[in-house]
PDB file of C-alpha atoms and ligand atoms in Angstrom:
ATOM      1  CA  UNK A 326      -0.107  -0.118  -0.207  1.00 88.00           C
ATOM      2  CA  UNK A 327       1.557   3.546  -1.036  1.00 95.00           C
ATOM      3  CA  UNK A 328       0.798   5.994   1.653  1.00 96.00           C
ATOM      4  CA  UNK A 329       1.133   9.763   0.963  1.00 98.00           C
ATOM      5  CA  UNK A 330       1.745  12.203   3.619  1.00 98.00           C
ATOM      6  CA  UNK A 331       0.199  15.590   4.783  1.00 98.00           C
ATOM      7  CA  UNK A 332       2.302  18.446   5.516  1.00 97.00           C
ATOM      8  CA  UNK A 333       2.272  17.700   9.131  1.00 98.00           C
ATOM      9  CA  UNK A 334       3.959  14.807   8.567  1.00 98.00           C
ATOM     10  CA  UNK A 335       6.481  16.074   6.060  1.00 98.00           C
ATOM     11  CA  UNK A 336       6.997  18.082   8.622  1.00 98.00           C
ATOM     12  CA  UNK A 337       8.567  15.474  10.950  1.00 98.00           C
ATOM     13  CA  UNK A 338      10.113  13.778   8.237  1.00 98.00           C
ATOM     14  CA  UNK A 339      12.113  16.954   7.806  1.00 98.00           C
ATOM     15  CA  UNK A 340      12.957  17.128  11.526  1.00 98.00           C
ATOM     16  CA  UNK A 341      14.654  13.127  10.542  1.00 98.00           C
ATOM     17  CA  UNK A 342      15.866  14.606   7.802  1.00 98.00           C
ATOM     18  CA  UNK A 343      18.022  17.338   9.063  1.00 98.00           C
ATOM     19  CA  UNK A 344      19.453  15.272  11.712  1.00 98.00           C
ATOM     20  CA  UNK A 345      20.434  13.058   8.851  1.00 98.00           C
ATOM     21  CA  UNK A 346      22.553  16.549   7.631  1.00 98.00           C
ATOM     22  CA  UNK A 347      24.255  17.322  10.907  1.00 98.00           C
ATOM     23  CA  UNK A 348      25.268  13.912  10.848  1.00 98.00           C
ATOM     24  CA  UNK A 349      26.960  14.136   7.655  1.00 98.00           C
ATOM     25  CA  UNK A 350      28.724  17.386   8.477  1.00 98.00           C
ATOM     26  CA  UNK A 351      29.882  15.832  11.789  1.00 98.00           C
ATOM     27  CA  UNK A 352      30.894  12.479   9.738  1.00 98.00           C
ATOM     28  CA  UNK A 353      32.491  13.728   6.719  1.00 98.00           C
ATOM     29  CA  UNK A 354      35.680  15.578   8.396  1.00 98.00           C
ATOM     30  CA  UNK A 355      36.297  12.308   9.910  1.00 98.00           C
ATOM     31  CA  UNK A 356      36.775  10.219   6.027  1.00 98.00           C
ATOM     32  CA  UNK A 357      40.409   9.698   6.449  1.00 98.00           C
ATOM     33  CA  UNK A 358      42.746   7.805   6.358  1.00 98.00           C
ATOM     34  CA  UNK A 359      43.470   5.879   9.817  1.00 98.00           C
ATOM     35  CA  UNK A 360      40.059   6.790  10.916  1.00 98.00           C
ATOM     36  CA  UNK A 361      38.140   3.207  11.645  1.00 98.00           C
ATOM     37  CA  UNK A 362      34.563   2.512  10.395  1.00 98.00           C
ATOM     38  CA  UNK A 363      32.981   1.983  13.809  1.00 98.00           C
ATOM     39  CA  UNK A 364      34.296   5.538  14.739  1.00 98.00           C
ATOM     40  CA  UNK A 365      32.428   6.722  11.876  1.00 98.00           C
ATOM     41  CA  UNK A 366      29.287   4.822  13.375  1.00 98.00           C
ATOM     42  CA  UNK A 367      29.813   6.195  17.011  1.00 98.00           C
ATOM     43  CA  UNK A 368      29.822   9.973  15.770  1.00 98.00           C
ATOM     44  CA  UNK A 369      26.606   9.178  13.737  1.00 98.00           C
ATOM     45  CA  UNK A 370      25.027   7.992  16.386  1.00 98.00           C
ATOM     46  CA  UNK A 371      25.969  10.726  18.850  1.00 98.00           C
ATOM     47  CA  UNK A 372      24.929  13.067  16.599  1.00 98.00           C
ATOM     48  CA  UNK A 373      21.338  11.548  16.182  1.00 98.00           C
ATOM     49  CA  UNK A 374      20.940  11.016  19.829  1.00 98.00           C
ATOM     50  CA  UNK A 375      22.165  14.587  21.109  1.00 98.00           C
ATOM     51  CA  UNK A 376      19.664  15.933  18.262  1.00 98.00           C
ATOM     52  CA  UNK A 377      16.871  13.860  19.704  1.00 98.00           C
ATOM     53  CA  UNK A 378      16.345  11.157  17.243  1.00 98.00           C
ATOM     54  CA  UNK A 379      16.990   7.270  17.327  1.00 98.00           C
ATOM     55  CA  UNK A 380      19.151   5.357  14.398  1.00 98.00           C
ATOM     56  CA  UNK A 381      16.792   3.734  12.107  1.00 97.00           C
ATOM     57  CA  UNK A 382      18.965   1.067  11.020  1.00 96.00           C
ATOM     58  CA  UNK A 383      20.177  -0.288  14.384  1.00 96.00           C
ATOM     59  CA  UNK A 384      18.540  -3.753  15.315  1.00 94.00           C
ATOM     60  CA  UNK A 385      16.285  -3.418  12.522  1.00 94.00           C
ATOM     61  CA  UNK A 386      16.272  -6.949  11.237  1.00 94.00           C
ATOM     62  CA  UNK A 387      19.179  -7.278  13.636  1.00 95.00           C
ATOM     63  CA  UNK A 388      21.913  -4.653  12.122  1.00 97.00           C
ATOM     64  CA  UNK A 389      24.316  -3.992  14.391  1.00 97.00           C
ATOM     65  CA  UNK A 390      25.397  -0.540  13.844  1.00 98.00           C
ATOM     66  CA  UNK A 391      23.861   2.927  13.755  1.00 98.00           C
ATOM     67  CA  UNK A 392      25.337   3.011   9.740  1.00 98.00           C
ATOM     68  CA  UNK A 393      25.905   1.187   6.811  1.00 98.00           C
ATOM     69  CA  UNK A 394      28.955   1.903   5.807  1.00 98.00           C
ATOM     70  CA  UNK A 395      30.404   0.237   2.626  1.00 98.00           C
ATOM     71  CA  UNK A 396      33.986   0.692   1.592  1.00 98.00           C
ATOM     72  CA  UNK A 397      35.361   0.343  -1.848  1.00 98.00           C
ATOM     73  CA  UNK A 398      33.550  -2.997  -3.543  1.00 98.00           C
ATOM     74  CA  UNK A 399      31.389  -2.891  -1.356  1.00 98.00           C
ATOM     75  CA  UNK A 400      28.294  -1.824  -2.511  1.00 98.00           C
ATOM     76  CA  UNK A 401      25.693  -1.167   0.525  1.00 98.00           C
ATOM     77  CA  UNK A 402      24.926  -2.578   3.558  1.00 98.00           C
ATOM     78  CA  UNK A 403      28.510  -2.814   4.949  1.00 98.00           C
ATOM     79  CA  UNK A 404      29.493  -3.209   8.925  1.00 98.00           C
ATOM     80  CA  UNK A 405      31.042  -0.909  10.509  1.00 98.00           C
ATOM     81  CA  UNK A 406      33.967  -2.477  12.680  1.00 98.00           C
ATOM     82  CA  UNK A 407      37.565  -2.100  13.458  1.00 98.00           C
ATOM     83  CA  UNK A 408      39.015  -1.717   9.448  1.00 98.00           C
ATOM     84  CA  UNK A 409      41.169   1.222   9.188  1.00 98.00           C
ATOM     85  CA  UNK A 410      40.340   3.943   6.411  1.00 98.00           C
ATOM     86  CA  UNK A 411      43.442   3.633   3.879  1.00 98.00           C
ATOM     87  CA  UNK A 412      44.261   6.739   1.322  1.00 98.00           C
ATOM     88  CA  UNK A 413      42.236   6.228  -1.701  1.00 98.00           C
ATOM     89  CA  UNK A 414      39.396   4.147  -0.158  1.00 98.00           C
ATOM     90  CA  UNK A 415      35.567   5.119  -1.586  1.00 98.00           C
ATOM     91  CA  UNK A 416      33.528   5.384   1.689  1.00 98.00           C
ATOM     92  CA  UNK A 417      29.861   5.280   0.901  1.00 98.00           C
ATOM     93  CA  UNK A 418      27.718   5.803   4.393  1.00 98.00           C
ATOM     94  CA  UNK A 419      24.375   5.399   4.278  1.00 98.00           C
ATOM     95  CA  UNK A 420      22.057   6.276   7.477  1.00 98.00           C
ATOM     96  CA  UNK A 421      18.486   6.874   8.474  1.00 98.00           C
ATOM     97  CA  UNK A 422      17.365   8.180  11.744  1.00 98.00           C
ATOM     98  CA  UNK A 423      13.378   8.320  13.362  1.00 98.00           C
ATOM     99  CA  UNK A 424      11.706  11.420  14.979  1.00 98.00           C
ATOM    100  CA  UNK A 425       8.422  10.855  16.655  1.00 98.00           C
ATOM    101  CA  UNK A 426       7.662   7.772  14.488  1.00 98.00           C
ATOM    102  CA  UNK A 427       8.886   9.208  11.222  1.00 98.00           C
ATOM    103  CA  UNK A 428      11.911   8.365   9.331  1.00 98.00           C
ATOM    104  CA  UNK A 429      14.445   9.771   6.965  1.00 98.00           C
ATOM    105  CA  UNK A 430      17.350   7.758   4.856  1.00 98.00           C
ATOM    106  CA  UNK A 431      20.171   9.443   3.103  1.00 98.00           C
ATOM    107  CA  UNK A 432      23.630   8.412   2.029  1.00 98.00           C
ATOM    108  CA  UNK A 433      26.820  10.090   0.594  1.00 98.00           C
ATOM    109  CA  UNK A 434      30.013   8.814  -0.802  1.00 98.00           C
ATOM    110  CA  UNK A 435      33.427   9.888   0.466  1.00 98.00           C
ATOM    111  CA  UNK A 436      37.074   9.521  -0.935  1.00 98.00           C
ATOM    112  CA  UNK A 437      39.494   9.423   2.179  1.00 98.00           C
ATOM    113  CA  UNK A 438      42.261  10.579   1.112  1.00 97.00           C
ATOM    114  CA  UNK A 439      42.954  11.232  -2.888  1.00 98.00           C
ATOM    115  CA  UNK A 440      41.478   9.545  -5.312  1.00 98.00           C
ATOM    116  CA  UNK A 441      42.047   9.439  -9.185  1.00 98.00           C
ATOM    117  CA  UNK A 442      40.163  11.545 -11.358  1.00 98.00           C
ATOM    118  CA  UNK A 443      38.253   8.518 -12.411  1.00 98.00           C
ATOM    119  CA  UNK A 444      37.172   7.373  -9.205  1.00 98.00           C
ATOM    120  CA  UNK A 445      36.224  10.889  -8.635  1.00 98.00           C
ATOM    121  CA  UNK A 446      33.612  10.685 -11.256  1.00 98.00           C
ATOM    122  CA  UNK A 447      32.538   7.247 -10.223  1.00 98.00           C
ATOM    123  CA  UNK A 448      31.429   8.965  -6.887  1.00 98.00           C
ATOM    124  CA  UNK A 449      30.167  12.256  -8.599  1.00 98.00           C
ATOM    125  CA  UNK A 450      28.267  10.202 -10.663  1.00 98.00           C
ATOM    126  CA  UNK A 451      26.265   8.397  -7.991  1.00 98.00           C
ATOM    127  CA  UNK A 452      24.825  12.118  -7.032  1.00 98.00           C
ATOM    128  CA  UNK A 453      24.754  13.921 -10.300  1.00 98.00           C
ATOM    129  CA  UNK A 454      22.739  10.814 -11.518  1.00 98.00           C
ATOM    130  CA  UNK A 455      19.987  11.280  -9.185  1.00 98.00           C
ATOM    131  CA  UNK A 456      19.900  15.203  -9.459  1.00 98.00           C
ATOM    132  CA  UNK A 457      19.256  14.838 -13.258  1.00 98.00           C
ATOM    133  CA  UNK A 458      16.292  12.238 -11.983  1.00 98.00           C
ATOM    134  CA  UNK A 459      14.751  15.300 -10.189  1.00 97.00           C
ATOM    135  CA  UNK A 460      15.451  17.324 -12.795  1.00 96.00           C
ATOM    136  CA  UNK A 461      13.212  15.302 -15.190  1.00 93.00           C
ATOM    137  CA  UNK A 462      10.261  14.999 -12.300  1.00 96.00           C
ATOM    138  CA  UNK A 463       7.055  17.401 -12.904  1.00 93.00           C
ATOM    139  CA  UNK A 464       3.167  17.249 -11.815  1.00 92.00           C
ATOM    140  CA  UNK A 465       2.282  14.285 -13.375  1.00 94.00           C
ATOM    141  CA  UNK A 466       5.323  12.339 -13.865  1.00 97.00           C
ATOM    142  CA  UNK A 467       6.074   8.387 -13.758  1.00 98.00           C
ATOM    143  CA  UNK A 468       8.733   6.578 -11.311  1.00 98.00           C
ATOM    144  CA  UNK A 469      10.144   5.575 -14.600  1.00 98.00           C
ATOM    145  CA  UNK A 470      10.694   9.096 -16.580  1.00 98.00           C
ATOM    146  CA  UNK A 471      13.380   9.718 -12.938  1.00 98.00           C
ATOM    147  CA  UNK A 472      14.859   5.725 -13.397  1.00 98.00           C
ATOM    148  CA  UNK A 473      15.550   6.607 -17.021  1.00 98.00           C
ATOM    149  CA  UNK A 474      17.215   9.954 -16.245  1.00 98.00           C
ATOM    150  CA  UNK A 475      19.025   8.325 -13.118  1.00 98.00           C
ATOM    151  CA  UNK A 476      19.900   5.266 -15.609  1.00 98.00           C
ATOM    152  CA  UNK A 477      21.103   7.059 -18.646  1.00 98.00           C
ATOM    153  CA  UNK A 478      23.236   9.477 -16.586  1.00 98.00           C
ATOM    154  CA  UNK A 479      25.169   6.693 -15.013  1.00 98.00           C
ATOM    155  CA  UNK A 480      25.651   4.880 -18.184  1.00 98.00           C
ATOM    156  CA  UNK A 481      26.246   8.086 -20.605  1.00 98.00           C
ATOM    157  CA  UNK A 482      29.947   8.021 -18.186  1.00 98.00           C
ATOM    158  CA  UNK A 483      30.572   4.168 -18.768  1.00 98.00           C
ATOM    159  CA  UNK A 484      29.604   3.182 -15.235  1.00 98.00           C
ATOM    160  CA  UNK A 485      26.586   1.213 -14.589  1.00 98.00           C
ATOM    161  CA  UNK A 486      23.738   0.885 -12.305  1.00 98.00           C
ATOM    162  CA  UNK A 487      22.891  -1.658  -9.733  1.00 98.00           C
ATOM    163  CA  UNK A 488      19.664  -3.406 -10.355  1.00 98.00           C
ATOM    164  CA  UNK A 489      19.369  -5.438  -7.100  1.00 98.00           C
ATOM    165  CA  UNK A 490      18.742  -3.257  -4.552  1.00 98.00           C
ATOM    166  CA  UNK A 491      16.449   0.249  -5.552  1.00 98.00           C
ATOM    167  CA  UNK A 492      14.828   3.613  -3.446  1.00 98.00           C
ATOM    168  CA  UNK A 493      11.393   2.866  -1.370  1.00 98.00           C
ATOM    169  CA  UNK A 494       9.054   4.832  -0.555  1.00 98.00           C
ATOM    170  CA  UNK A 495       9.384   6.050   3.565  1.00 98.00           C
ATOM    171  CA  UNK A 496       7.630   7.782   6.149  1.00 98.00           C
ATOM    172  CA  UNK A 497       5.901   5.858   9.315  1.00 98.00           C
ATOM    173  CA  UNK A 498       8.492   2.509   7.934  1.00 97.00           C
ATOM    174  CA  UNK A 499      11.623   3.016   6.831  1.00 97.00           C
ATOM    175  CA  UNK A 500      10.939   0.757   3.842  1.00 97.00           C
ATOM    176  CA  UNK A 501       7.814   1.540   2.188  1.00 98.00           C
ATOM    177  CA  UNK A 502       5.939   1.009  -1.020  1.00 98.00           C
ATOM    178  CA  UNK A 503       6.492   1.724  -3.939  1.00 98.00           C
ATOM    179  CA  UNK A 504       9.873   0.496  -5.236  1.00 98.00           C
ATOM    180  CA  UNK A 505      12.024   3.241  -6.678  1.00 98.00           C
ATOM    181  CA  UNK A 506      13.989   1.571  -9.530  1.00 98.00           C
ATOM    182  CA  UNK A 507      17.609   3.670 -10.142  1.00 98.00           C
ATOM    183  CA  UNK A 508      16.473   2.831 -14.107  1.00 98.00           C
ATOM    184  CA  UNK A 509      13.635   2.082 -16.523  1.00 97.00           C
ATOM    185  CA  UNK A 510      11.516   4.126 -19.020  1.00 98.00           C
ATOM    186  CA  UNK A 511      10.106   6.749 -19.290  1.00 98.00           C
ATOM    187  CA  UNK A 512       6.316   6.823 -19.549  1.00 98.00           C
ATOM    188  CA  UNK A 513       6.276   3.580 -17.404  1.00 98.00           C
ATOM    189  CA  UNK A 514       5.877   2.928 -13.730  1.00 97.00           C
ATOM    190  CA  UNK A 515       3.930   4.458 -10.976  1.00 97.00           C
ATOM    191  CA  UNK A 516       2.319   8.226 -11.757  1.00 97.00           C
ATOM    192  CA  UNK A 517       4.369  10.228  -8.921  1.00 97.00           C
ATOM    193  CA  UNK A 518       1.298  11.943  -6.676  1.00 96.00           C
ATOM    194  CA  UNK A 519       1.318  14.657  -4.295  1.00 96.00           C
ATOM    195  CA  UNK A 520       2.250  14.022  -0.717  1.00 97.00           C
ATOM    196  CA  UNK A 521       4.454  10.578  -1.818  1.00 98.00           C
ATOM    197  CA  UNK A 522       7.896  10.747  -0.135  1.00 98.00           C
ATOM    198  CA  UNK A 523      10.688   8.408  -1.379  1.00 98.00           C
ATOM    199  CA  UNK A 524      14.350   7.553  -0.966  1.00 98.00           C
ATOM    200  CA  UNK A 525      15.919   7.265  -4.126  1.00 98.00           C
ATOM    201  CA  UNK A 526      19.446   5.826  -3.640  1.00 98.00           C
ATOM    202  CA  UNK A 527      21.515   5.441  -6.968  1.00 98.00           C
ATOM    203  CA  UNK A 528      24.229   2.981  -6.186  1.00 98.00           C
ATOM    204  CA  UNK A 529      26.715   3.213  -9.289  1.00 98.00           C
ATOM    205  CA  UNK A 530      29.592   0.765 -10.612  1.00 98.00           C
ATOM    206  CA  UNK A 531      32.923   1.034 -12.362  1.00 98.00           C
ATOM    207  CA  UNK A 532      32.359  -2.794 -13.784  1.00 98.00           C
ATOM    208  CA  UNK A 533      29.381  -4.805 -13.915  1.00 98.00           C
ATOM    209  CA  UNK A 534      26.336  -3.858 -12.103  1.00 98.00           C
ATOM    210  CA  UNK A 535      25.657  -7.789 -10.529  1.00 98.00           C
ATOM    211  CA  UNK A 536      26.398  -7.942  -6.790  1.00 98.00           C
ATOM    212  CA  UNK A 537      26.243 -10.549  -4.333  1.00 98.00           C
ATOM    213  CA  UNK A 538      26.413 -11.092  -0.789  1.00 98.00           C
ATOM    214  CA  UNK A 539      29.186 -12.194   1.927  1.00 98.00           C
ATOM    215  CA  UNK A 540      29.023 -14.521   4.519  1.00 98.00           C
ATOM    216  CA  UNK A 541      28.256 -12.244   7.145  1.00 97.00           C
ATOM    217  CA  UNK A 542      24.624 -12.103   5.642  1.00 97.00           C
ATOM    218  CA  UNK A 543      24.727  -8.300   4.841  1.00 98.00           C
ATOM    219  CA  UNK A 544      27.516  -6.726   3.034  1.00 98.00           C
ATOM    220  CA  UNK A 545      26.562  -6.211  -0.745  1.00 98.00           C
ATOM    221  CA  UNK A 546      29.804  -6.377  -3.196  1.00 98.00           C
ATOM    222  CA  UNK A 547      30.842  -6.210  -6.731  1.00 98.00           C
ATOM    223  CA  UNK A 548      30.689  -9.426  -7.935  1.00 98.00           C
ATOM    224  CA  UNK A 549      33.827  -8.093 -10.116  1.00 98.00           C
ATOM    225  CA  UNK A 550      35.404  -6.553  -6.862  1.00 98.00           C
ATOM    226  CA  UNK A 551      35.279  -3.344  -8.935  1.00 98.00           C
ATOM    227  CA  UNK A 552      34.336  -0.222  -6.935  1.00 98.00           C
ATOM    228  CA  UNK A 553      31.049   1.136  -6.296  1.00 98.00           C
ATOM    229  CA  UNK A 554      29.515   4.766  -5.355  1.00 98.00           C
ATOM    230  CA  UNK A 555      26.117   5.029  -3.576  1.00 98.00           C
ATOM    231  CA  UNK A 556      24.240   8.414  -3.122  1.00 98.00           C
ATOM    232  CA  UNK A 557      20.336   8.938  -1.371  1.00 98.00           C
ATOM    233  CA  UNK A 558      18.545  11.463  -0.612  1.00 98.00           C
ATOM    234  CA  UNK A 559      14.606  11.699   1.268  1.00 98.00           C
ATOM    235  CA  UNK A 560      12.353  13.347  -1.206  1.00 98.00           C
ATOM    236  CA  UNK A 561       8.941  14.669  -0.497  1.00 98.00           C
ATOM    237  CA  UNK A 562       6.670  15.222  -3.882  1.00 98.00           C
ATOM    238  CA  UNK A 563       3.930  18.169  -3.882  1.00 95.00           C
ATOM    239  CA  UNK A 564       1.535  19.787  -5.710  1.00 90.00           C
ATOM    240  CA  UNK A 565       4.080  21.857  -7.448  1.00 87.00           C
ATOM    241  CA  UNK A 566       7.219  20.050  -7.230  1.00 94.00           C
ATOM    242  CA  UNK A 567       9.387  18.227  -4.716  1.00 97.00           C
ATOM    243  CA  UNK A 568      11.654  19.211  -1.233  1.00 98.00           C
ATOM    244  CA  UNK A 569      15.141  17.370  -1.429  1.00 98.00           C
ATOM    245  CA  UNK A 570      14.602  17.140   2.556  1.00 98.00           C
ATOM    246  CA  UNK A 571      17.958  15.835   3.136  1.00 98.00           C
ATOM    247  CA  UNK A 572      19.933  17.713   0.214  1.00 97.00           C
ATOM    248  CA  UNK A 573      23.293  19.204   0.298  1.00 86.00           C
ATOM    249  CA  UNK A 574      23.098  23.217   1.116  1.00 65.00           C
TER     250      UNK A 574
HETATM  251 MG1  LIG B1454      19.729   4.402   2.832  1.00 52.92          MG
HETATM  252 MG1  LIG B1455      17.056   3.666   1.754  1.00 52.92          MG
END
């Protein structure tokens, strides 16, 4: 079932989104060689709780930590731990927060130290594709209109888009209907109605888009072990346009 949110509900989701923006401001400077992924996780949890929110992922289906931190060939759902970041690592940081029963969900990918121009392009492609998809939105648009733009933006740069994981509706649950693919065809898919709040989250691969899950039951990696990047925002669609609740200022 697809639930449309009232302005009051969107306002609560915005508060959760503001917490995630603060998390990014606090975590990003620590994404440097030598930091462990569990140190990044601890910063995130502290920021969320200090702001009066709760981590959305901790305990979700047994996930043990606050953030999903996925390094290099890890695409999503990496578990923070003792791994120390190294110069040139590609660090994707995915975080959710709950406030007064409503969720926001957002992800960023940052380099630890210096990366090559090609890797910087891979990182930028995830964000750029999301913005390209949003640019296709007008009242009456369908999910396929956005998906096609996201996919084209990624593939036109020689990268691929992950198929096995997609974006989602969000609100009273972290994952709601509908599924929001980062690929598709214009004119197809659900019509985006005012009040729909979606977490749109392109996952971009340097090589083939095929992924598999490691034995820890969580960490999703590219099968060819090439790098991946991920970018996610929580977006409220309105009569006249949209608000990117977790968007960069
Ligand atoms: Mg997320
Ligand atoms: Mg999500």
